Amino acid sequence: TSADLQRVAARYLKPSRSTLVVYQPQGAKFTLTAPSCQALLEEALRPTKAPVRPSKKSLHGVERIALPGGSVLYLKRRPELPLVSLGLFLKGGFVSEGEKRQGLTHLLTRCLAKGTQNRSYQEFSTRVESLAAHLDPFMEKDYWGITLDCLDTRFPEAFPLLMEAVLSPAFTREEVEKEKTMQIAALKRQKDDPADYALL
């Protein structure tokens, strides 16, 4: 609820729990002082009263369906669109890897659609494209997964491909090595984005 969010924000979003990161050229003079930084944080995090809005009784037409095994399906019907968008989301990701395993979840997700135990990468991607479908693996800080977008008439054929990628990926040495090479190159480019690098 709104009250829950305000309570948690009041507990955690305060200057005493904040960290200020400054990313600048080596040798440049840092002109801010600790008191001035503290004042900036206190001003930015000063609580303000949000306008009270009436709560909505429905979740915008989203159905919550408990599936056997403990998973949950959130479903929103859009009968005016001839499309199906489906996402499979699993707990895990960057925060679960630990120092010696960093990058493994990213590598795993990037290789999910690079062929399966039943089809080579070329056969699998050709089949997905023949259905005018899109399979996109992804990883975030605390979850990872794969999404499927296709025409509703093609869903019965496209959905098994999604499950094939998730349940029986090939992880061939050739494709894994390609992805590792690109991932290492991306890591080396991280410093090109100062804000992202400082936050990381």
C-alpha positions as a LaTeX table, in Angstrom:
\begin{tabular}{lrrr}
\hline
Residue & $x$ (\AA) & $y$ (\AA) & $z$ (\AA) \\
\hline
Thr1 & 0.00 & 0.00 & 0.00 \\
Ser2 & 0.96 & 3.65 & $-0.18$ \\
Ala3 & 1.46 & 3.67 & 3.60 \\
Asp4 & 3.83 & 0.69 & 3.38 \\
Leu5 & 5.95 & 2.42 & 0.74 \\
Gln6 & 6.11 & 5.63 & 2.79 \\
Arg7 & 7.11 & 3.68 & 5.92 \\
Val8 & 9.94 & 1.84 & 4.12 \\
Ala9 & 11.12 & 5.03 & 2.37 \\
Ala10 & 11.25 & 6.89 & 5.71 \\
Arg11 & 13.34 & 4.07 & 7.18 \\
Tyr12 & 15.93 & 3.71 & 4.40 \\
Leu13 & 16.01 & 6.89 & 2.29 \\
Lys14 & 17.90 & 9.20 & 4.64 \\
Pro15 & 21.29 & 10.94 & 4.47 \\
Ser16 & 22.86 & 8.75 & 7.17 \\
Arg17 & 22.40 & 5.70 & 4.91 \\
Ser18 & 23.51 & 7.40 & 1.69 \\
Thr19 & 26.72 & 7.15 & $-0.28$ \\
Leu20 & 27.96 & 9.93 & $-2.54$ \\
Val21 & 30.02 & 8.77 & $-5.54$ \\
Val22 & 32.14 & 11.26 & $-7.50$ \\
Tyr23 & 33.77 & 10.13 & $-10.74$ \\
Gln24 & 36.26 & 12.62 & $-12.21$ \\
Pro25 & 39.60 & 12.73 & $-14.05$ \\
Gln26 & 42.64 & 11.67 & $-12.04$ \\
Gly27 & 44.39 & 14.68 & $-10.54$ \\
Ala28 & 41.35 & 16.97 & $-10.78$ \\
Lys29 & 40.67 & 19.02 & $-7.64$ \\
Phe30 & 37.62 & 18.01 & $-5.63$ \\
Thr31 & 35.98 & 21.24 & $-4.48$ \\
Leu32 & 33.07 & 19.90 & $-2.42$ \\
Thr33 & 33.43 & 19.52 & 1.34 \\
Ala34 & 31.89 & 16.90 & 3.62 \\
Pro35 & 29.45 & 19.43 & 5.17 \\
Ser36 & 28.34 & 20.70 & 1.74 \\
Cys37 & 27.79 & 17.13 & 0.54 \\
Gln38 & 25.81 & 16.36 & 3.70 \\
Ala39 & 23.65 & 19.45 & 3.10 \\
Leu40 & 22.99 & 18.39 & $-0.50$ \\
Leu41 & 21.90 & 14.91 & 0.59 \\
Glu42 & 19.66 & 16.24 & 3.35 \\
Glu43 & 17.98 & 18.70 & 0.99 \\
Ala44 & 17.47 & 16.06 & $-1.71$ \\
Leu45 & 16.03 & 13.53 & 0.73 \\
Arg46 & 13.84 & 15.90 & 2.72 \\
Pro47 & 10.41 & 14.23 & 3.01 \\
Thr48 & 7.48 & 15.87 & 1.27 \\
Lys49 & 3.80 & 15.10 & 1.60 \\
Ala50 & 2.47 & 13.38 & $-1.50$ \\
Pro51 & $-1.09$ & 14.13 & $-2.62$ \\
Val52 & $-3.58$ & 11.53 & $-1.42$ \\
Arg53 & $-5.17$ & 9.61 & $-4.27$ \\
Pro54 & $-8.07$ & 7.22 & $-3.94$ \\
Ser55 & $-6.99$ & 3.58 & $-4.15$ \\
Lys56 & $-8.09$ & 1.51 & $-7.13$ \\
Lys57 & $-9.94$ & $-1.69$ & $-6.45$ \\
Ser58 & $-8.66$ & $-3.51$ & $-9.54$ \\
Leu59 & $-5.13$ & $-4.11$ & $-10.81$ \\
His60 & $-5.90$ & $-2.79$ & $-14.29$ \\
Gly61 & $-7.50$ & $-6.06$ & $-15.33$ \\
Val62 & $-4.52$ & $-8.25$ & $-14.40$ \\
Glu63 & $-5.42$ & $-11.77$ & $-13.25$ \\
Arg64 & $-3.22$ & $-13.64$ & $-10.76$ \\
Ile65 & $-3.31$ & $-17.40$ & $-11.33$ \\
Ala66 & $-1.50$ & $-19.85$ & $-9.02$ \\
Leu67 & 0.11 & $-22.64$ & $-11.04$ \\
Pro68 & 0.88 & $-26.18$ & $-9.86$ \\
Gly69 & 4.35 & $-26.26$ & $-8.33$ \\
Gly70 & 4.20 & $-22.80$ & $-6.78$ \\
Ser71 & 4.75 & $-20.49$ & $-9.76$ \\
Val72 & 2.38 & $-17.60$ & $-10.43$ \\
Leu73 & 0.96 & $-16.49$ & $-13.79$ \\
Tyr74 & $-0.04$ & $-12.84$ & $-14.20$ \\
Leu75 & $-2.38$ & $-12.50$ & $-17.16$ \\
Lys76 & $-3.76$ & $-9.43$ & $-18.88$ \\
Arg77 & $-6.09$ & $-9.99$ & $-21.81$ \\
Arg78 & $-5.99$ & $-7.57$ & $-24.74$ \\
Pro79 & $-8.50$ & $-9.02$ & $-27.23$ \\
Glu80 & $-8.08$ & $-6.08$ & $-29.60$ \\
Leu81 & $-4.43$ & $-7.05$ & $-30.29$ \\
Pro82 & $-3.54$ & $-10.17$ & $-32.34$ \\
Leu83 & $-0.34$ & $-10.67$ & $-30.30$ \\
Val84 & 0.93 & $-12.70$ & $-27.37$ \\
Ser85 & 3.71 & $-11.37$ & $-25.13$ \\
Leu86 & 4.96 & $-13.84$ & $-22.55$ \\
Gly87 & 7.78 & $-13.48$ & $-20.05$ \\
Leu88 & 9.34 & $-16.19$ & $-17.90$ \\
Phe89 & 11.04 & $-14.65$ & $-14.84$ \\
Leu90 & 13.27 & $-16.51$ & $-12.36$ \\
Lys91 & 14.97 & $-15.37$ & $-9.17$ \\
Gly92 & 18.73 & $-14.94$ & $-9.38$ \\
Gly93 & 21.04 & $-12.69$ & $-11.35$ \\
Phe94 & 23.92 & $-10.39$ & $-10.53$ \\
Val95 & 23.31 & $-10.14$ & $-6.77$ \\
Ser96 & 23.21 & $-13.95$ & $-6.35$ \\
Glu97 & 26.49 & $-14.75$ & $-8.09$ \\
Gly98 & 29.19 & $-13.94$ & $-5.56$ \\
Glu99 & 32.63 & $-12.56$ & $-6.39$ \\
Lys100 & 34.00 & $-15.70$ & $-8.09$ \\
Arg101 & 30.87 & $-16.38$ & $-10.18$ \\
Gln102 & 30.15 & $-12.91$ & $-11.56$ \\
Gly103 & 29.00 & $-12.97$ & $-15.17$ \\
Leu104 & 27.79 & $-16.59$ & $-15.20$ \\
Thr105 & 24.07 & $-15.75$ & $-15.23$ \\
His106 & 24.60 & $-13.25$ & $-18.03$ \\
Leu107 & 26.52 & $-15.87$ & $-20.02$ \\
Leu108 & 23.81 & $-18.45$ & $-19.35$ \\
Thr109 & 20.99 & $-16.20$ & $-20.55$ \\
Arg110 & 22.90 & $-15.09$ & $-23.66$ \\
Cys111 & 23.39 & $-18.75$ & $-24.64$ \\
Leu112 & 19.81 & $-19.92$ & $-24.00$ \\
Ala113 & 18.63 & $-19.26$ & $-27.56$ \\
Lys114 & 21.89 & $-20.38$ & $-29.23$ \\
Gly115 & 20.62 & $-23.82$ & $-30.09$ \\
Thr116 & 19.09 & $-26.68$ & $-28.13$ \\
Gln117 & 19.74 & $-30.39$ & $-27.65$ \\
Asn118 & 17.33 & $-31.01$ & $-30.53$ \\
Arg119 & 18.33 & $-28.22$ & $-32.95$ \\
Ser120 & 21.49 & $-26.39$ & $-33.94$ \\
Tyr121 & 21.68 & $-22.63$ & $-33.47$ \\
Gln122 & 20.89 & $-22.09$ & $-37.16$ \\
Glu123 & 17.96 & $-24.52$ & $-37.12$ \\
Phe124 & 16.55 & $-23.03$ & $-33.92$ \\
Ser125 & 16.84 & $-19.39$ & $-35.01$ \\
Thr126 & 15.44 & $-20.21$ & $-38.47$ \\
Arg127 & 12.42 & $-21.88$ & $-36.88$ \\
Val128 & 11.81 & $-18.89$ & $-34.57$ \\
Glu129 & 12.08 & $-16.47$ & $-37.49$ \\
Ser130 & 9.76 & $-18.58$ & $-39.66$ \\
Leu131 & 7.03 & $-17.95$ & $-37.07$ \\
Ala132 & 7.74 & $-14.18$ & $-37.06$ \\
Ala133 & 8.46 & $-14.59$ & $-33.34$ \\
His134 & 11.04 & $-13.03$ & $-31.02$ \\
Leu135 & 12.82 & $-14.87$ & $-28.19$ \\
Asp136 & 14.86 & $-12.53$ & $-25.99$ \\
Pro137 & 16.82 & $-13.78$ & $-22.97$ \\
Phe138 & 17.72 & $-11.14$ & $-20.35$ \\
Met139 & 19.32 & $-10.70$ & $-16.95$ \\
Glu140 & 18.75 & $-8.04$ & $-14.30$ \\
Lys141 & 20.35 & $-7.57$ & $-10.90$ \\
Asp142 & 18.01 & $-9.91$ & $-9.02$ \\
Tyr143 & 16.17 & $-11.89$ & $-11.68$ \\
Trp144 & 16.67 & $-13.36$ & $-15.14$ \\
Gly145 & 14.53 & $-14.98$ & $-17.80$ \\
Ile146 & 13.36 & $-14.98$ & $-21.40$ \\
Thr147 & 10.50 & $-13.30$ & $-23.26$ \\
Leu148 & 8.46 & $-14.44$ & $-26.24$ \\
Asp149 & 6.53 & $-12.19$ & $-28.63$ \\
Cys150 & 4.48 & $-13.63$ & $-31.48$ \\
Leu151 & 1.15 & $-13.50$ & $-33.31$ \\
Asp152 & $-1.60$ & $-15.20$ & $-31.36$ \\
Thr153 & $-2.17$ & $-17.63$ & $-34.25$ \\
Arg154 & 1.48 & $-18.73$ & $-33.97$ \\
Phe155 & 1.55 & $-19.12$ & $-30.20$ \\
Pro156 & 0.87 & $-22.90$ & $-30.18$ \\
Glu157 & 4.00 & $-23.37$ & $-32.32$ \\
Ala158 & 6.15 & $-20.67$ & $-30.67$ \\
Phe159 & 5.56 & $-21.58$ & $-27.03$ \\
Pro160 & 7.25 & $-25.03$ & $-27.32$ \\
Leu161 & 10.34 & $-23.25$ & $-28.71$ \\
Leu162 & 10.48 & $-21.04$ & $-25.62$ \\
Met163 & 10.30 & $-24.11$ & $-23.38$ \\
Glu164 & 12.88 & $-25.93$ & $-25.51$ \\
Ala165 & 15.31 & $-23.04$ & $-25.03$ \\
Val166 & 14.76 & $-23.03$ & $-21.27$ \\
Leu167 & 14.62 & $-26.78$ & $-20.56$ \\
Ser168 & 17.15 & $-28.20$ & $-23.05$ \\
Pro169 & 19.68 & $-25.56$ & $-24.17$ \\
Ala170 & 22.70 & $-26.94$ & $-26.00$ \\
Phe171 & 25.43 & $-24.69$ & $-24.52$ \\
Thr172 & 27.81 & $-25.76$ & $-27.29$ \\
Arg173 & 31.46 & $-24.88$ & $-26.71$ \\
Glu174 & 31.56 & $-22.77$ & $-29.90$ \\
Glu175 & 28.59 & $-20.54$ & $-28.96$ \\
Val176 & 29.67 & $-20.24$ & $-25.31$ \\
Glu177 & 33.15 & $-19.12$ & $-26.37$ \\
Lys178 & 31.68 & $-16.52$ & $-28.76$ \\
Glu179 & 29.50 & $-15.08$ & $-26.00$ \\
Lys180 & 32.37 & $-15.10$ & $-23.51$ \\
Thr181 & 34.51 & $-13.10$ & $-25.93$ \\
Met182 & 31.76 & $-10.49$ & $-26.41$ \\
Gln183 & 31.06 & $-10.36$ & $-22.68$ \\
Ile184 & 34.72 & $-9.72$ & $-21.83$ \\
Ala185 & 34.83 & $-6.95$ & $-24.46$ \\
Ala186 & 31.71 & $-5.40$ & $-22.89$ \\
Leu187 & 33.35 & $-5.47$ & $-19.45$ \\
Lys188 & 36.36 & $-3.61$ & $-20.82$ \\
Arg189 & 34.02 & $-0.93$ & $-22.23$ \\
Gln190 & 32.33 & $-0.33$ & $-18.86$ \\
Lys191 & 34.62 & 2.56 & $-17.97$ \\
Asp192 & 33.34 & 4.41 & $-21.06$ \\
Asp193 & 30.13 & 5.10 & $-19.09$ \\
Pro194 & 31.34 & 7.00 & $-16.00$ \\
Ala195 & 28.00 & 7.10 & $-14.18$ \\
Asp196 & 27.29 & 3.40 & $-14.67$ \\
Tyr197 & 30.85 & 2.43 & $-13.76$ \\
Ala198 & 30.80 & 4.52 & $-10.58$ \\
Leu199 & 27.46 & 3.05 & $-9.51$ \\
Leu200 & 28.65 & $-0.50$ & $-10.19$ \\
\hline
\end{tabular}
